[in-house]
Coordinates of C-alpha atoms in Angstrom, one line a residue:
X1 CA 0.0 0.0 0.0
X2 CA 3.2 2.7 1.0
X3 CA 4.7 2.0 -2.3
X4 CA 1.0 2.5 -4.5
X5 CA 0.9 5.7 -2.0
X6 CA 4.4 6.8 -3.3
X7 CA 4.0 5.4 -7.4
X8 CA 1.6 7.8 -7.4
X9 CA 2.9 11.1 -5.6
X10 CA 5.8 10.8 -7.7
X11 CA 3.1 10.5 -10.9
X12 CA 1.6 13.5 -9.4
X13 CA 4.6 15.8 -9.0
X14 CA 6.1 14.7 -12.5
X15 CA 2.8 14.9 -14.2
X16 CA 3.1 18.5 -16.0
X17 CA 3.0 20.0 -19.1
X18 CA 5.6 22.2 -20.7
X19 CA 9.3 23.5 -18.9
X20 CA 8.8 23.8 -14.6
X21 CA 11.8 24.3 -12.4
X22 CA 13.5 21.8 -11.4
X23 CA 15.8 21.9 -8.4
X24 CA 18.0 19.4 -6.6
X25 CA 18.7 19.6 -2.7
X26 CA 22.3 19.5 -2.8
X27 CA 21.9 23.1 -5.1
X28 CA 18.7 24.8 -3.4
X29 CA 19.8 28.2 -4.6
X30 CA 18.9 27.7 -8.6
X31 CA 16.8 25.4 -10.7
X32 CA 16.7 24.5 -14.1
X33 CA 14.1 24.7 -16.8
X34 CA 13.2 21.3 -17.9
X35 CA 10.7 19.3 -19.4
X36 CA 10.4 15.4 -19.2
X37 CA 11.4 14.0 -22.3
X38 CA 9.5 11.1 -22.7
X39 CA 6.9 9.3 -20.1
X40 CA 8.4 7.0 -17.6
X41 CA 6.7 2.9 -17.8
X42 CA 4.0 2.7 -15.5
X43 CA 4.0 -1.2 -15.4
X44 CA 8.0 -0.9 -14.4
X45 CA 7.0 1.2 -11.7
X46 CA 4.2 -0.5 -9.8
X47 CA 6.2 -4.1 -10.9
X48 CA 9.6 -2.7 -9.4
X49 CA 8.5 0.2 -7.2
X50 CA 11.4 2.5 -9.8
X51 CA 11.4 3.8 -12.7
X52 CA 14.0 5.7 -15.1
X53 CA 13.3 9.3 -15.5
X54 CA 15.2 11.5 -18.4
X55 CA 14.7 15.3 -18.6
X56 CA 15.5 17.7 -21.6
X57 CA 17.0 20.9 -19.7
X58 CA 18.0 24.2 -21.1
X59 CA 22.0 24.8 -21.0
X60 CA 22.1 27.2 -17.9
X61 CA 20.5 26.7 -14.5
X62 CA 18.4 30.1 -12.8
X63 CA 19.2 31.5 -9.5
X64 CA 15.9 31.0 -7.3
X65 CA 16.1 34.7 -6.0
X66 CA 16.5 38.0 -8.7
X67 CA 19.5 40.2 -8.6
X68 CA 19.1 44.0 -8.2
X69 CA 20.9 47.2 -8.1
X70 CA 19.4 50.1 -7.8
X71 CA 21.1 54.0 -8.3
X72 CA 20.1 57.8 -8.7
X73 CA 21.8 59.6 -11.7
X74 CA 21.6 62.9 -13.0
X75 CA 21.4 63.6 -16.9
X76 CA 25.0 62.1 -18.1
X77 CA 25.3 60.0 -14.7
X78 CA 26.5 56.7 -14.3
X79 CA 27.3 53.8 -12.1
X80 CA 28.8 51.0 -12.1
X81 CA 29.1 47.6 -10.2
X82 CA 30.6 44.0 -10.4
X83 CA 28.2 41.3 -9.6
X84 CA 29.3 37.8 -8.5
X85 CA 28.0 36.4 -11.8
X86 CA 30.0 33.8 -14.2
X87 CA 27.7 34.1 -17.6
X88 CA 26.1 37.1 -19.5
X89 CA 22.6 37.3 -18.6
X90 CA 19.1 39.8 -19.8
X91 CA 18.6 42.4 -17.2
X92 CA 15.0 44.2 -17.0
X93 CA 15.8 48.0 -16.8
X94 CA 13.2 50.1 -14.7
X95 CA 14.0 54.1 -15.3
X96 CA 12.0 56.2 -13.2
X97 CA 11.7 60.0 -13.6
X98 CA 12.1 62.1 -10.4
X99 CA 11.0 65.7 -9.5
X100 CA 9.8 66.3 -13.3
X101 CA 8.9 64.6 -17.1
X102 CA 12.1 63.0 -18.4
X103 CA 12.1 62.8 -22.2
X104 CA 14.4 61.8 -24.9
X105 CA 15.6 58.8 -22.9
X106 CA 19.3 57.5 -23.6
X107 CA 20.3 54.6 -21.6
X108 CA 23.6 52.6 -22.3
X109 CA 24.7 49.9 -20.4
X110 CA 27.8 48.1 -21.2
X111 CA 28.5 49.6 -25.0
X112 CA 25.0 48.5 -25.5
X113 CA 22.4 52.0 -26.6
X114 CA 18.7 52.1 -26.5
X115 CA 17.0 55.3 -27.0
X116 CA 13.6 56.4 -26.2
X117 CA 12.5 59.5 -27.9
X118 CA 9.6 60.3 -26.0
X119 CA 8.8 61.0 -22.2
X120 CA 7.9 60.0 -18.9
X121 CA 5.7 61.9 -16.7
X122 CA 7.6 62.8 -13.0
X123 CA 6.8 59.3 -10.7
X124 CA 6.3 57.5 -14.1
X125 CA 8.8 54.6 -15.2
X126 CA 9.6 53.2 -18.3
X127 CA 11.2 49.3 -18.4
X128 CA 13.4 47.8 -20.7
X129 CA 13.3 44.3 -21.2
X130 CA 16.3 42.6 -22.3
X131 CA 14.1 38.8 -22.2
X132 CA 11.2 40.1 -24.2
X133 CA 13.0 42.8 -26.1
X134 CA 10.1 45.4 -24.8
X135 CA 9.7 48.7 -23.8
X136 CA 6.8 49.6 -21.5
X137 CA 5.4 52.9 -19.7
X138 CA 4.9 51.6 -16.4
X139 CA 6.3 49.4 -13.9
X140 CA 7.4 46.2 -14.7
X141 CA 4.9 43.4 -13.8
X142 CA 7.3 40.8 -14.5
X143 CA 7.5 39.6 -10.8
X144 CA 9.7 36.6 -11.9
X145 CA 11.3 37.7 -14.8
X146 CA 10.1 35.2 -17.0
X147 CA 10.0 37.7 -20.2
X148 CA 6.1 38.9 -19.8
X149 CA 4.5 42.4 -20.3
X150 CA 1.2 43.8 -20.6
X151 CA 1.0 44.5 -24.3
X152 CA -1.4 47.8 -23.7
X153 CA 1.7 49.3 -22.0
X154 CA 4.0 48.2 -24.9
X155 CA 5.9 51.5 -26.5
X156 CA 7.7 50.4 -29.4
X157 CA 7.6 53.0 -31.7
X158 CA 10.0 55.4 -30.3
X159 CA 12.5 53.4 -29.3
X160 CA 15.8 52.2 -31.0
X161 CA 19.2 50.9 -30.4
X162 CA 20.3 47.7 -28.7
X163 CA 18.9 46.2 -25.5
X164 CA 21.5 46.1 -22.7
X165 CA 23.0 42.3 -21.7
X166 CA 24.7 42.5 -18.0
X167 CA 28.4 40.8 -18.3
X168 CA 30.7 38.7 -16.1
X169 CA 33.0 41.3 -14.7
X170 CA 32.3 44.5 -14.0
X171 CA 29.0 46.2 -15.6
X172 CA 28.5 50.3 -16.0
X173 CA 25.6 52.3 -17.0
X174 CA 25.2 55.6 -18.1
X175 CA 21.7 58.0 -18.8
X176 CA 20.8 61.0 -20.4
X177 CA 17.5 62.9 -20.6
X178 CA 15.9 66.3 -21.2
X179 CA 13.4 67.2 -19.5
X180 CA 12.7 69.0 -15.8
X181 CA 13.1 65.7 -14.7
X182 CA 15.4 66.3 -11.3
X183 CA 16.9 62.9 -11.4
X184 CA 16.3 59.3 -12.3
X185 CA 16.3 56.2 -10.3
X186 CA 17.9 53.2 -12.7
X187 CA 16.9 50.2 -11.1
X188 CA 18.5 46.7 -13.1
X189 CA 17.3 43.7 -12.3
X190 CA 18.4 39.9 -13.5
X191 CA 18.4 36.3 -12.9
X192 CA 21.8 35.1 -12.2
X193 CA 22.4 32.0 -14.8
X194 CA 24.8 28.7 -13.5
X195 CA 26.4 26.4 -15.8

């Protein structure tokens, strides 16, 4: 009866559709996307009480918790920083206009440009997505940075240039704006990727 009880919990957990994370307790902090790749016998496992299982994974595993860094720039400010990270990944950019409209947006991170030649009202942001390759007027709902955005926020139009990619190393950024816009808070935010 324990081993019927346990044949199907594991059926339960590893019946799912499409890519899920899957982590391993000796590496708790990151998971990898993966998929089964081809259903597992049921007669071996209620004959033998085991089965074989083979997944089809994507090359890198995620980190479990995001990566942020946050600074205030003026027009033609930067910063820069060197995260702990061994492989490029895409960063979500969040630019948020302080004490005033911010307009003809230039952000370049990395020797990478993007321009955005229109405005954002003072307490309005605009996010860059380097996983989607979208710009949007409004804070990013992308809790988990899986690449999604609400496409009645999408702004592609006036934008151009290449979307930023954060490198092993050290990483800088660098803004300019017109605009009575005070400052800006540059917030960049990424998945660290394992190999």
């Amino acid at each position: 009866e324990r081993l019927r009880e346990t044949v199907t919990d594991i059926a339960d957990w590893l019946d799912k559709s499409g890519e899920k994370r899957l982590v391993f307790d000796d590496q708790p902090d990151r998971y990898w996307k993966a998929a089964l790749s081809s259903a597992p016998s049921v007669d071996e496992w209620m004959m033998l009480g085991k089965a074989t299982v083979e997944w089809l994974a994507q090359p890198y595993a995620f980190a479990v918790a995001l990566s942020e860094v946050c600074a205030s720039a003026t027009s033609g400010g930067s910063h820069s920083w060197t995260p702990d990270d061994q492989i490029e990944a895409y960063p979500e950019v969040v630019i948020t206009a302080n004490g005033g409209a911010a307009s003809g947006i230039e952000f370049t991170m990395n020797g990478d440009t993007l321009t955005f030649d229109s405005a954002i009202g003072n307490g309005q942001s605009l996010t860059i997505s380097s996983l989607s390759y979208t710009v949007i007027t409004s804070p990013s709902t992308d809790t988990d940075l899986t690449g999604a955005f609400d496409p009645g926020a999408l702004v592609m139009a006036p934008v151009s240039g290449d979307f930023p990619l954060l490198l092993p190393g050290s990483n800088s950024w660098t803004v300019t704006y017109t605009g009575g816009a005070t400052s800006v808070t540059v917030c960049v935010r990424w998945r660290r990727r394992y190999r």
